[in-house]
PDB file of C-alpha atoms and ligand atoms in Angstrom:
ATOM      1  CA  UNK A  91     -98.944 -50.661 121.045  1.00  0.00           C
ATOM      2  CA  UNK A  92     -95.861 -48.592 121.935  1.00  0.00           C
ATOM      3  CA  UNK A  93     -95.572 -46.004 124.675  1.00  0.00           C
ATOM      4  CA  UNK A  94     -93.142 -43.113 124.626  1.00  0.00           C
ATOM      5  CA  UNK A  95     -92.241 -40.824 127.520  1.00  0.00           C
ATOM      6  CA  UNK A  96     -90.451 -37.506 127.140  1.00  0.00           C
ATOM      7  CA  UNK A  97     -88.897 -36.699 130.504  1.00  0.00           C
ATOM      8  CA  UNK A  98     -87.942 -33.065 131.000  1.00  0.00           C
ATOM      9  CA  UNK A  99     -86.902 -30.989 133.962  1.00  0.00           C
ATOM     10  CA  UNK A 100     -90.269 -29.231 134.175  1.00  0.00           C
ATOM     11  CA  UNK A 101     -92.779 -31.404 132.330  1.00  0.00           C
ATOM     12  CA  UNK A 102     -93.126 -35.051 131.407  1.00  0.00           C
ATOM     13  CA  UNK A 103     -95.312 -36.231 128.573  1.00  0.00           C
ATOM     14  CA  UNK A 104     -96.404 -39.724 127.532  1.00  0.00           C
ATOM     15  CA  UNK A 105     -97.988 -40.919 124.316  1.00  0.00           C
ATOM     16  CA  UNK A 106     -99.400 -44.279 123.244  1.00  0.00           C
ATOM     17  CA  UNK A 107     -99.083 -45.150 119.568  1.00  0.00           C
ATOM     18  CA  UNK A 108    -100.832 -47.931 117.688  1.00  0.00           C
ATOM     19  CA  UNK A 109     -98.919 -50.338 115.427  1.00  0.00           C
ATOM     20  CA  UNK A 110     -98.976 -47.920 112.489  1.00  0.00           C
ATOM     21  CA  UNK A 111     -97.937 -44.958 114.614  1.00  0.00           C
ATOM     22  CA  UNK A 112    -101.464 -43.635 115.111  1.00  0.00           C
ATOM     23  CA  UNK A 113    -101.830 -41.701 118.365  1.00  0.00           C
ATOM     24  CA  UNK A 114    -104.123 -43.469 120.860  1.00  0.00           C
ATOM     25  CA  UNK A 115    -103.606 -41.374 123.984  1.00  0.00           C
ATOM     26  CA  UNK A 116    -101.454 -38.539 125.315  1.00  0.00           C
ATOM     27  CA  UNK A 117    -100.983 -37.219 128.839  1.00  0.00           C
ATOM     28  CA  UNK A 118     -98.741 -34.548 130.324  1.00  0.00           C
ATOM     29  CA  UNK A 119     -97.757 -33.932 133.954  1.00  0.00           C
ATOM     30  CA  UNK A 120     -95.465 -31.559 135.791  1.00  0.00           C
ATOM     31  CA  UNK A 121     -92.245 -33.504 136.444  1.00  0.00           C
ATOM     32  CA  UNK A 122     -92.300 -34.539 140.132  1.00  0.00           C
ATOM     33  CA  UNK A 123     -89.988 -32.314 142.147  1.00  0.00           C
ATOM     34  CA  UNK A 124     -89.477 -34.585 145.157  1.00  0.00           C
ATOM     35  CA  UNK A 125     -86.204 -36.169 144.016  1.00  0.00           C
ATOM     36  CA  UNK A 126     -85.224 -39.164 141.913  1.00  0.00           C
ATOM     37  CA  UNK A 127     -87.568 -41.736 143.479  1.00  0.00           C
ATOM     38  CA  UNK A 128     -90.563 -39.477 142.957  1.00  0.00           C
ATOM     39  CA  UNK A 129     -89.581 -39.043 139.275  1.00  0.00           C
ATOM     40  CA  UNK A 130     -89.488 -42.839 138.794  1.00  0.00           C
ATOM     41  CA  UNK A 131     -92.821 -43.204 140.588  1.00  0.00           C
ATOM     42  CA  UNK A 132     -94.321 -40.364 138.544  1.00  0.00           C
ATOM     43  CA  UNK A 133     -93.286 -41.977 135.244  1.00  0.00           C
ATOM     44  CA  UNK A 134     -94.715 -45.348 136.323  1.00  0.00           C
ATOM     45  CA  UNK A 135     -98.021 -43.703 137.236  1.00  0.00           C
ATOM     46  CA  UNK A 136     -98.082 -41.742 133.985  1.00  0.00           C
ATOM     47  CA  UNK A 137     -97.521 -44.921 131.940  1.00  0.00           C
ATOM     48  CA  UNK A 138    -100.269 -46.692 133.891  1.00  0.00           C
ATOM     49  CA  UNK A 139    -102.641 -43.772 133.268  1.00  0.00           C
ATOM     50  CA  UNK A 140    -101.939 -43.836 129.521  1.00  0.00           C
ATOM     51  CA  UNK A 141    -102.511 -47.590 129.437  1.00  0.00           C
ATOM     52  CA  UNK A 142    -105.781 -47.199 131.323  1.00  0.00           C
ATOM     53  CA  UNK A 143    -106.856 -44.585 128.808  1.00  0.00           C
ATOM     54  CA  UNK A 144    -106.446 -47.010 125.909  1.00  0.00           C
ATOM     55  CA  UNK A 145    -107.797 -49.968 127.875  1.00  0.00           C
ATOM     56  CA  UNK A 146    -104.593 -51.953 128.417  1.00  0.00           C
ATOM     57  CA  UNK A 147    -103.534 -53.744 131.586  1.00  0.00           C
ATOM     58  CA  UNK A 148    -101.976 -51.182 133.963  1.00  0.00           C
ATOM     59  CA  UNK A 149     -98.211 -51.203 134.191  1.00  0.00           C
ATOM     60  CA  UNK A 150     -96.823 -53.539 136.842  1.00  0.00           C
ATOM     61  CA  UNK A 151    -100.120 -55.406 137.290  1.00  0.00           C
ATOM     62  CA  UNK A 152     -98.743 -58.626 135.833  1.00  0.00           C
ATOM     63  CA  UNK A 153     -95.471 -60.150 134.746  1.00  0.00           C
ATOM     64  CA  UNK A 154     -94.809 -59.312 131.101  1.00  0.00           C
ATOM     65  CA  UNK A 155     -95.679 -62.144 128.750  1.00  0.00           C
ATOM     66  CA  UNK A 156     -92.555 -61.678 126.688  1.00  0.00           C
ATOM     67  CA  UNK A 157     -89.565 -63.762 125.760  1.00  0.00           C
ATOM     68  CA  UNK A 158     -88.181 -65.766 122.841  1.00  0.00           C
ATOM     69  CA  UNK A 159     -90.554 -68.460 121.676  1.00  0.00           C
ATOM     70  CA  UNK A 160     -93.550 -67.093 123.514  1.00  0.00           C
ATOM     71  CA  UNK A 161     -94.735 -65.051 120.580  1.00  0.00           C
ATOM     72  CA  UNK A 162     -95.609 -61.407 120.146  1.00  0.00           C
ATOM     73  CA  UNK A 163     -95.971 -59.483 123.371  1.00  0.00           C
ATOM     74  CA  UNK A 164     -99.315 -58.186 124.532  1.00  0.00           C
ATOM     75  CA  UNK A 165     -97.579 -55.652 126.789  1.00  0.00           C
ATOM     76  CA  UNK A 166     -96.834 -52.267 125.217  1.00  0.00           C
ATOM     77  CA  UNK A 167     -93.155 -51.413 124.785  1.00  0.00           C
ATOM     78  CA  UNK A 168     -91.863 -48.397 126.679  1.00  0.00           C
ATOM     79  CA  UNK A 169     -89.202 -45.933 125.560  1.00  0.00           C
ATOM     80  CA  UNK A 170     -88.043 -42.894 127.509  1.00  0.00           C
ATOM     81  CA  UNK A 171     -86.322 -39.819 126.134  1.00  0.00           C
ATOM     82  CA  UNK A 172     -84.139 -37.918 128.594  1.00  0.00           C
ATOM     83  CA  UNK A 173     -81.993 -34.767 128.468  1.00  0.00           C
ATOM     84  CA  UNK A 174     -78.814 -36.801 128.959  1.00  0.00           C
ATOM     85  CA  UNK A 175     -77.473 -40.242 128.165  1.00  0.00           C
ATOM     86  CA  UNK A 176     -76.558 -43.517 129.831  1.00  0.00           C
ATOM     87  CA  UNK A 177     -72.854 -44.112 130.385  1.00  0.00           C
ATOM     88  CA  UNK A 178     -71.700 -47.327 128.732  1.00  0.00           C
ATOM     89  CA  UNK A 179     -69.213 -47.695 131.615  1.00  0.00           C
ATOM     90  CA  UNK A 180     -71.689 -47.531 134.485  1.00  0.00           C
ATOM     91  CA  UNK A 181     -75.140 -47.862 132.912  1.00  0.00           C
ATOM     92  CA  UNK A 182     -76.056 -44.706 134.804  1.00  0.00           C
ATOM     93  CA  UNK A 183     -77.240 -41.312 133.562  1.00  0.00           C
ATOM     94  CA  UNK A 184     -74.536 -38.763 132.664  1.00  0.00           C
ATOM     95  CA  UNK A 185     -74.451 -35.406 130.840  1.00  0.00           C
ATOM     96  CA  UNK A 186     -77.985 -34.551 131.963  1.00  0.00           C
ATOM     97  CA  UNK A 187     -79.025 -30.948 132.481  1.00  0.00           C
ATOM     98  CA  UNK A 188     -81.910 -32.394 134.568  1.00  0.00           C
ATOM     99  CA  UNK A 189     -79.367 -33.160 137.262  1.00  0.00           C
ATOM    100  CA  UNK A 190     -81.669 -35.196 139.513  1.00  0.00           C
ATOM    101  CA  UNK A 191     -81.123 -38.117 137.102  1.00  0.00           C
ATOM    102  CA  UNK A 192     -77.319 -38.085 137.161  1.00  0.00           C
ATOM    103  CA  UNK A 193     -75.738 -41.236 138.560  1.00  0.00           C
ATOM    104  CA  UNK A 194     -78.931 -43.285 138.492  1.00  0.00           C
ATOM    105  CA  UNK A 195     -79.658 -46.436 136.449  1.00  0.00           C
ATOM    106  CA  UNK A 196     -82.915 -45.006 135.152  1.00  0.00           C
ATOM    107  CA  UNK A 197     -83.642 -47.851 132.714  1.00  0.00           C
ATOM    108  CA  UNK A 198     -83.223 -50.541 135.374  1.00  0.00           C
ATOM    109  CA  UNK A 199     -85.176 -48.620 138.005  1.00  0.00           C
ATOM    110  CA  UNK A 200     -88.053 -47.993 135.602  1.00  0.00           C
ATOM    111  CA  UNK A 201     -87.984 -51.605 134.406  1.00  0.00           C
ATOM    112  CA  UNK A 202     -88.389 -52.702 138.022  1.00  0.00           C
ATOM    113  CA  UNK A 203     -91.232 -50.234 138.576  1.00  0.00           C
ATOM    114  CA  UNK A 204     -93.022 -51.174 135.358  1.00  0.00           C
ATOM    115  CA  UNK A 205     -92.354 -54.922 135.246  1.00  0.00           C
ATOM    116  CA  UNK A 206     -90.866 -54.949 131.756  1.00  0.00           C
ATOM    117  CA  UNK A 207     -87.757 -53.806 129.912  1.00  0.00           C
ATOM    118  CA  UNK A 208     -87.512 -50.074 129.314  1.00  0.00           C
ATOM    119  CA  UNK A 209     -85.294 -48.382 126.768  1.00  0.00           C
ATOM    120  CA  UNK A 210     -83.789 -44.979 127.657  1.00  0.00           C
ATOM    121  CA  UNK A 211     -82.347 -42.709 124.977  1.00  0.00           C
ATOM    122  CA  UNK A 212     -80.971 -39.210 124.620  1.00  0.00           C
ATOM    123  CA  UNK A 213     -83.615 -36.677 123.578  1.00  0.00           C
ATOM    124  CA  UNK A 214     -81.706 -35.581 120.454  1.00  0.00           C
ATOM    125  CA  UNK A 215     -81.723 -39.198 119.272  1.00  0.00           C
ATOM    126  CA  UNK A 216     -85.460 -39.353 119.998  1.00  0.00           C
ATOM    127  CA  UNK A 217     -85.930 -36.195 117.919  1.00  0.00           C
ATOM    128  CA  UNK A 218     -84.062 -37.709 114.963  1.00  0.00           C
ATOM    129  CA  UNK A 219     -85.959 -40.998 115.264  1.00  0.00           C
ATOM    130  CA  UNK A 220     -89.345 -39.277 115.432  1.00  0.00           C
ATOM    131  CA  UNK A 221     -88.674 -37.161 112.367  1.00  0.00           C
ATOM    132  CA  UNK A 222     -87.329 -40.225 110.511  1.00  0.00           C
ATOM    133  CA  UNK A 223     -90.347 -42.406 111.354  1.00  0.00           C
ATOM    134  CA  UNK A 224     -93.204 -39.923 111.374  1.00  0.00           C
ATOM    135  CA  UNK A 225     -91.965 -36.480 110.355  1.00  0.00           C
ATOM    136  CA  UNK A 226     -89.875 -34.657 107.767  1.00  0.00           C
ATOM    137  CA  UNK A 227     -87.491 -37.596 107.310  1.00  0.00           C
ATOM    138  CA  UNK A 228     -90.049 -40.230 106.383  1.00  0.00           C
ATOM    139  CA  UNK A 229     -88.786 -42.378 103.536  1.00  0.00           C
ATOM    140  CA  UNK A 230     -85.124 -41.385 103.967  1.00  0.00           C
ATOM    141  CA  UNK A 231     -82.754 -44.192 104.949  1.00  0.00           C
ATOM    142  CA  UNK A 232     -80.166 -42.182 106.904  1.00  0.00           C
ATOM    143  CA  UNK A 233     -81.340 -39.069 108.723  1.00  0.00           C
ATOM    144  CA  UNK A 234     -79.208 -36.607 110.688  1.00  0.00           C
ATOM    145  CA  UNK A 235     -81.410 -34.754 113.167  1.00  0.00           C
ATOM    146  CA  UNK A 236     -79.964 -31.458 114.381  1.00  0.00           C
ATOM    147  CA  UNK A 237     -81.006 -29.665 117.544  1.00  0.00           C
ATOM    148  CA  UNK A 238     -80.245 -25.936 117.315  1.00  0.00           C
ATOM    149  CA  UNK A 239     -81.559 -24.529 120.558  1.00  0.00           C
ATOM    150  CA  UNK A 240     -80.002 -23.547 123.857  1.00  0.00           C
ATOM    151  CA  UNK A 241     -77.423 -26.176 122.894  1.00  0.00           C
ATOM    152  CA  UNK A 242     -76.377 -27.916 119.698  1.00  0.00           C
ATOM    153  CA  UNK A 243     -77.030 -31.647 119.591  1.00  0.00           C
ATOM    154  CA  UNK A 244     -77.763 -34.280 117.040  1.00  0.00           C
ATOM    155  CA  UNK A 245     -78.875 -37.813 116.405  1.00  0.00           C
ATOM    156  CA  UNK A 246     -78.370 -40.332 113.617  1.00  0.00           C
ATOM    157  CA  UNK A 247     -81.073 -42.707 112.454  1.00  0.00           C
ATOM    158  CA  UNK A 248     -80.423 -45.340 109.848  1.00  0.00           C
ATOM    159  CA  UNK A 249     -82.983 -47.870 108.582  1.00  0.00           C
ATOM    160  CA  UNK A 250     -85.424 -46.773 111.262  1.00  0.00           C
ATOM    161  CA  UNK A 251     -83.066 -47.336 114.204  1.00  0.00           C
ATOM    162  CA  UNK A 252     -80.995 -44.932 116.308  1.00  0.00           C
ATOM    163  CA  UNK A 253     -77.282 -45.323 115.685  1.00  0.00           C
ATOM    164  CA  UNK A 254     -76.117 -45.221 119.306  1.00  0.00           C
ATOM    165  CA  UNK A 255     -72.396 -45.811 118.813  1.00  0.00           C
ATOM    166  CA  UNK A 256     -69.680 -47.632 120.751  1.00  0.00           C
ATOM    167  CA  UNK A 257     -69.549 -44.900 123.419  1.00  0.00           C
ATOM    168  CA  UNK A 258     -73.210 -43.926 123.062  1.00  0.00           C
ATOM    169  CA  UNK A 259     -72.323 -40.499 121.684  1.00  0.00           C
ATOM    170  CA  UNK A 260     -73.031 -40.927 117.955  1.00  0.00           C
ATOM    171  CA  UNK A 261     -74.325 -37.673 116.505  1.00  0.00           C
ATOM    172  CA  UNK A 262     -72.958 -35.486 119.302  1.00  0.00           C
ATOM    173  CA  UNK A 263     -71.274 -32.971 117.023  1.00  0.00           C
ATOM    174  CA  UNK A 264     -71.949 -29.859 119.170  1.00  0.00           C
ATOM    175  CA  UNK A 265     -68.643 -30.100 121.017  1.00  0.00           C
ATOM    176  CA  UNK A 266     -66.490 -30.635 117.976  1.00  0.00           C
ATOM    177  CA  UNK A 267     -64.563 -27.478 117.244  1.00  0.00           C
ATOM    178  CA  UNK A 268     -65.821 -25.248 114.480  1.00  0.00           C
ATOM    179  CA  UNK A 269     -63.747 -26.050 111.357  1.00  0.00           C
ATOM    180  CA  UNK A 270     -62.094 -23.772 108.768  1.00  0.00           C
ATOM    181  CA  UNK A 271     -61.588 -20.895 111.192  1.00  0.00           C
ATOM    182  CA  UNK A 272     -60.915 -17.346 110.087  1.00  0.00           C
ATOM    183  CA  UNK A 273     -58.249 -15.461 112.089  1.00  0.00           C
ATOM    184  CA  UNK A 274     -60.958 -13.556 113.987  1.00  0.00           C
ATOM    185  CA  UNK A 275     -62.511 -16.836 115.181  1.00  0.00           C
ATOM    186  CA  UNK A 276     -59.434 -18.024 117.084  1.00  0.00           C
ATOM    187  CA  UNK A 277     -59.569 -19.224 119.821  1.00  0.00           C
ATOM    188  CA  UNK A 278     -63.370 -18.830 119.867  1.00  0.00           C
ATOM    189  CA  UNK A 279     -65.857 -18.387 122.690  1.00  0.00           C
ATOM    190  CA  UNK A 280     -65.498 -20.523 125.809  1.00  0.00           C
ATOM    191  CA  UNK A 281     -67.939 -23.432 126.128  1.00  0.00           C
ATOM    192  CA  UNK A 282     -69.406 -24.858 129.337  1.00  0.00           C
ATOM    193  CA  UNK A 283     -67.693 -28.167 128.497  1.00  0.00           C
ATOM    194  CA  UNK A 284     -64.294 -26.582 129.209  1.00  0.00           C
ATOM    195  CA  UNK A 285     -63.151 -26.218 125.591  1.00  0.00           C
ATOM    196  CA  UNK A 286     -63.197 -23.122 123.415  1.00  0.00           C
ATOM    197  CA  UNK A 287     -64.659 -22.647 119.945  1.00  0.00           C
ATOM    198  CA  UNK A 288     -67.090 -25.589 120.094  1.00  0.00           C
ATOM    199  CA  UNK A 289     -69.770 -25.651 117.391  1.00  0.00           C
ATOM    200  CA  UNK A 290     -72.287 -25.177 120.200  1.00  0.00           C
ATOM    201  CA  UNK A 291     -70.450 -22.064 121.392  1.00  0.00           C
ATOM    202  CA  UNK A 292     -70.830 -20.564 117.889  1.00  0.00           C
ATOM    203  CA  UNK A 293     -74.119 -21.916 116.554  1.00  0.00           C
ATOM    204  CA  UNK A 294     -76.636 -22.297 119.421  1.00  0.00           C
ATOM    205  CA  UNK A 295     -79.316 -19.702 120.160  1.00  0.00           C
ATOM    206  CA  UNK A 296     -77.391 -18.144 123.071  1.00  0.00           C
ATOM    207  CA  UNK A 297     -74.227 -18.212 120.916  1.00  0.00           C
ATOM    208  CA  UNK A 298     -76.003 -16.274 118.177  1.00  0.00           C
ATOM    209  CA  UNK A 299     -77.093 -13.665 120.736  1.00  0.00           C
ATOM    210  CA  UNK A 300     -73.584 -13.492 122.217  1.00  0.00           C
ATOM    211  CA  UNK A 301     -72.019 -13.026 118.781  1.00  0.00           C
ATOM    212  CA  UNK A 302     -74.407 -10.166 118.048  1.00  0.00           C
ATOM    213  CA  UNK A 303     -73.568  -8.612 121.420  1.00  0.00           C
ATOM    214  CA  UNK A 304     -69.817  -8.868 120.743  1.00  0.00           C
ATOM    215  CA  UNK A 305     -70.314  -7.045 117.432  1.00  0.00           C
ATOM    216  CA  UNK A 306     -72.819  -4.404 118.527  1.00  0.00           C
ATOM    217  CA  UNK A 307     -72.814  -4.240 122.327  1.00  0.00           C
ATOM    218  CA  UNK A 308     -76.526  -5.020 122.299  1.00  0.00           C
ATOM    219  CA  UNK A 309     -77.912  -8.274 123.693  1.00  0.00           C
ATOM    220  CA  UNK A 310     -80.946  -9.496 121.741  1.00  0.00           C
ATOM    221  CA  UNK A 311     -82.665 -12.865 121.502  1.00  0.00           C
ATOM    222  CA  UNK A 312     -82.494 -14.697 118.147  1.00  0.00           C
ATOM    223  CA  UNK A 313     -86.104 -13.943 117.070  1.00  0.00           C
ATOM    224  CA  UNK A 314     -85.460 -10.214 117.585  1.00  0.00           C
ATOM    225  CA  UNK A 315     -82.191 -10.387 115.622  1.00  0.00           C
ATOM    226  CA  UNK A 316     -84.046 -12.193 112.815  1.00  0.00           C
ATOM    227  CA  UNK A 317     -86.868  -9.626 112.841  1.00  0.00           C
ATOM    228  CA  UNK A 318     -84.383  -6.742 112.695  1.00  0.00           C
ATOM    229  CA  UNK A 319     -82.502  -8.392 109.842  1.00  0.00           C
ATOM    230  CA  UNK A 320     -85.792  -8.818 107.987  1.00  0.00           C
ATOM    231  CA  UNK A 321     -86.514  -5.101 108.534  1.00  0.00           C
ATOM    232  CA  UNK A 322     -83.166  -4.144 106.977  1.00  0.00           C
ATOM    233  CA  UNK A 323     -80.896  -3.703 110.028  1.00  0.00           C
ATOM    234  CA  UNK A 324     -77.410  -4.292 108.607  1.00  0.00           C
ATOM    235  CA  UNK A 325     -75.800  -5.300 111.918  1.00  0.00           C
ATOM    236  CA  UNK A 326     -78.463  -7.973 112.461  1.00  0.00           C
ATOM    237  CA  UNK A 327     -78.048  -9.145 108.877  1.00  0.00           C
ATOM    238  CA  UNK A 328     -74.292  -9.444 109.395  1.00  0.00           C
ATOM    239  CA  UNK A 329     -74.830 -11.497 112.543  1.00  0.00           C
ATOM    240  CA  UNK A 330     -77.094 -13.927 110.674  1.00  0.00           C
ATOM    241  CA  UNK A 331     -74.533 -14.137 107.843  1.00  0.00           C
ATOM    242  CA  UNK A 332     -71.741 -15.065 110.272  1.00  0.00           C
ATOM    243  CA  UNK A 333     -74.000 -17.647 111.926  1.00  0.00           C
ATOM    244  CA  UNK A 334     -75.043 -19.107 108.569  1.00  0.00           C
ATOM    245  CA  UNK A 335     -71.439 -19.470 107.447  1.00  0.00           C
ATOM    246  CA  UNK A 336     -70.398 -21.169 110.688  1.00  0.00           C
ATOM    247  CA  UNK A 337     -73.358 -23.543 110.671  1.00  0.00           C
ATOM    248  CA  UNK A 338     -72.603 -24.378 107.035  1.00  0.00           C
ATOM    249  CA  UNK A 339     -68.976 -25.267 107.840  1.00  0.00           C
ATOM    250  CA  UNK A 340     -70.067 -27.357 110.800  1.00  0.00           C
ATOM    251  CA  UNK A 341     -72.774 -29.232 108.879  1.00  0.00           C
ATOM    252  CA  UNK A 342     -70.484 -29.816 105.895  1.00  0.00           C
ATOM    253  CA  UNK A 343     -68.252 -31.774 108.268  1.00  0.00           C
ATOM    254  CA  UNK A 344     -71.216 -33.993 109.124  1.00  0.00           C
ATOM    255  CA  UNK A 345     -71.940 -34.534 105.433  1.00  0.00           C
ATOM    256  CA  UNK A 346     -68.314 -35.448 104.693  1.00  0.00           C
ATOM    257  CA  UNK A 347     -68.364 -38.046 107.468  1.00  0.00           C
ATOM    258  CA  UNK A 348     -71.906 -39.455 107.360  1.00  0.00           C
ATOM    259  CA  UNK A 349     -73.404 -38.250 104.063  1.00  0.00           C
ATOM    260  CA  UNK A 350     -76.985 -38.605 105.325  1.00  0.00           C
ATOM    261  CA  UNK A 351     -79.912 -38.768 102.908  1.00  0.00           C
ATOM    262  CA  UNK A 352     -81.554 -35.874 104.699  1.00  0.00           C
ATOM    263  CA  UNK A 353     -80.875 -33.335 107.441  1.00  0.00           C
ATOM    264  CA  UNK A 354     -83.747 -32.143 109.624  1.00  0.00           C
ATOM    265  CA  UNK A 355     -83.450 -29.125 111.901  1.00  0.00           C
ATOM    266  CA  UNK A 356     -85.109 -28.814 115.302  1.00  0.00           C
ATOM    267  CA  UNK A 357     -84.853 -26.506 118.316  1.00  0.00           C
ATOM    268  CA  UNK A 358     -85.629 -22.796 118.461  1.00  0.00           C
ATOM    269  CA  UNK A 359     -83.291 -21.746 115.647  1.00  0.00           C
ATOM    270  CA  UNK A 360     -85.063 -24.127 113.242  1.00  0.00           C
ATOM    271  CA  UNK A 361     -87.581 -21.262 112.954  1.00  0.00           C
ATOM    272  CA  UNK A 362     -84.981 -19.156 111.109  1.00  0.00           C
ATOM    273  CA  UNK A 363     -86.383 -19.679 107.628  1.00  0.00           C
ATOM    274  CA  UNK A 364     -83.377 -18.293 105.773  1.00  0.00           C
ATOM    275  CA  UNK A 365     -81.451 -21.421 106.818  1.00  0.00           C
ATOM    276  CA  UNK A 366     -83.462 -23.649 104.477  1.00  0.00           C
ATOM    277  CA  UNK A 367     -82.940 -21.383 101.480  1.00  0.00           C
ATOM    278  CA  UNK A 368     -79.312 -20.567 102.033  1.00  0.00           C
ATOM    279  CA  UNK A 369     -77.566 -23.397 103.922  1.00  0.00           C
ATOM    280  CA  UNK A 370     -77.190 -25.686 100.879  1.00  0.00           C
ATOM    281  CA  UNK A 371     -75.306 -23.055  98.893  1.00  0.00           C
ATOM    282  CA  UNK A 372     -73.236 -22.015 101.916  1.00  0.00           C
ATOM    283  CA  UNK A 373     -72.263 -25.650 102.561  1.00  0.00           C
ATOM    284  CA  UNK A 374     -71.451 -26.581  98.978  1.00  0.00           C
ATOM    285  CA  UNK A 375     -67.873 -25.277  98.972  1.00  0.00           C
ATOM    286  CA  UNK A 376     -67.038 -27.251 102.127  1.00  0.00           C
ATOM    287  CA  UNK A 377     -68.492 -30.598 100.995  1.00  0.00           C
ATOM    288  CA  UNK A 378     -66.009 -32.947  99.348  1.00  0.00           C
ATOM    289  CA  UNK A 379     -68.177 -33.766  96.352  1.00  0.00           C
ATOM    290  CA  UNK A 380     -68.993 -32.369  92.917  1.00  0.00           C
ATOM    291  CA  UNK A 381     -72.679 -32.899  93.726  1.00  0.00           C
ATOM    292  CA  UNK A 382     -74.427 -31.729  96.882  1.00  0.00           C
ATOM    293  CA  UNK A 383     -78.155 -32.391  96.902  1.00  0.00           C
ATOM    294  CA  UNK A 384     -78.879 -33.260 100.548  1.00  0.00           C
ATOM    295  CA  UNK A 385     -82.266 -31.815 101.534  1.00  0.00           C
ATOM    296  CA  UNK A 386     -82.199 -29.670 104.677  1.00  0.00           C
ATOM    297  CA  UNK A 387     -85.711 -29.549 106.093  1.00  0.00           C
ATOM    298  CA  UNK A 388     -87.572 -28.061 109.013  1.00  0.00           C
ATOM    299  CA  UNK A 389     -88.939 -30.536 111.533  1.00  0.00           C
ATOM    300  CA  UNK A 390     -92.603 -31.459 111.163  1.00  0.00           C
ATOM    301  CA  UNK A 391     -93.393 -32.719 114.673  1.00  0.00           C
ATOM    302  CA  UNK A 392     -92.345 -29.663 116.693  1.00  0.00           C
ATOM    303  CA  UNK A 393     -92.432 -30.209 120.456  1.00  0.00           C
ATOM    304  CA  UNK A 394     -93.989 -33.664 119.965  1.00  0.00           C
ATOM    305  CA  UNK A 395     -90.853 -35.160 118.425  1.00  0.00           C
ATOM    306  CA  UNK A 396     -89.330 -36.191 121.769  1.00  0.00           C
ATOM    307  CA  UNK A 397     -92.282 -38.223 122.957  1.00  0.00           C
ATOM    308  CA  UNK A 398     -92.986 -39.786 119.553  1.00  0.00           C
ATOM    309  CA  UNK A 399     -89.327 -40.732 119.073  1.00  0.00           C
ATOM    310  CA  UNK A 400     -89.267 -42.353 122.511  1.00  0.00           C
ATOM    311  CA  UNK A 401     -92.249 -44.492 121.491  1.00  0.00           C
ATOM    312  CA  UNK A 402     -90.371 -45.684 118.388  1.00  0.00           C
ATOM    313  CA  UNK A 403     -87.282 -46.793 120.353  1.00  0.00           C
ATOM    314  CA  UNK A 404     -88.416 -50.412 120.091  1.00  0.00           C
ATOM    315  CA  UNK A 405     -88.818 -52.007 116.705  1.00  0.00           C
ATOM    316  CA  UNK A 406     -91.671 -54.513 116.396  1.00  0.00           C
ATOM    317  CA  UNK A 407     -89.165 -57.386 116.217  1.00  0.00           C
ATOM    318  CA  UNK A 408     -87.211 -56.307 119.312  1.00  0.00           C
ATOM    319  CA  UNK A 409     -90.380 -55.857 121.280  1.00  0.00           C
ATOM    320  CA  UNK A 410     -91.670 -59.317 120.344  1.00  0.00           C
ATOM    321  CA  UNK A 411     -88.339 -60.792 121.457  1.00  0.00           C
ATOM    322  CA  UNK A 412     -88.519 -59.136 124.851  1.00  0.00           C
ATOM    323  CA  UNK A 413     -85.677 -56.650 124.716  1.00  0.00           C
ATOM    324  CA  UNK A 414     -82.040 -56.344 123.745  1.00  0.00           C
TER     325      UNK A 414
HETATM  326 ZN1   ZN B 189     -68.187 -27.543 124.211  1.00  0.00          ZN
END
């Protein structure tokens, strides 16, 4: 059995999956608001509650029977998805918009609370892993999972494993600069990261709204812009065209570097259905190849991708061997 936890600033969800990925139990709580220690305690209690629900030994009740030579573990593996990442320099959480986590060694603290190794991973990587193992990317060897929401993130999965990278930032394309700029796109909108013209500052949901506001003076959310475009509003259509072209340039850069077997879109803007019809053609001229056949698909797991991807952070072999 594998347990996944999706830790967010407002809610935390846990799922228990059987060996074939079948869902055995799922629980959701409001993320504890009493500081870091209460978050760790809350996750430990949530994991114990999920284990109770499927009839396993509660977390922390016994030393884990894991280690080389001992044989397959009877203790479920635990993966946690967080809105941030662990710094390879310090082993502590960085870049988290759930700021209570920043500076803490969440994996070690949870391992101590739960009595077994815990794997912590960025939520975009969990999204990509979930879609690769159980969603739109099933059967594809290399999957690039794209988050197009309030930010732009991404994760790379190859052969069923997250490609973490030397600096643990593989797939983080949102703060690359938008390529192939037109004169009107220089220097580009400022980004919270301190740079200007980042892909995130052009292609995220808020960036789409801001671009429409710069052109029309009217601030609308992306679903309203899409609805107006559908109804024939030419200014809204022009906004979506600019966004499509920018996203195509940005994604073509990913294809030229990684050439994934499949790209899966998640986040709020993955509901913009014109992207699936039109991105391939818009990207073609920017891809360095005479053939461009990469499928670009909508996610299949929706909001569940984070928790399911966290559960898949351990392969069966790694789990049986007791960790990294
Ligand atoms: Zn940026």
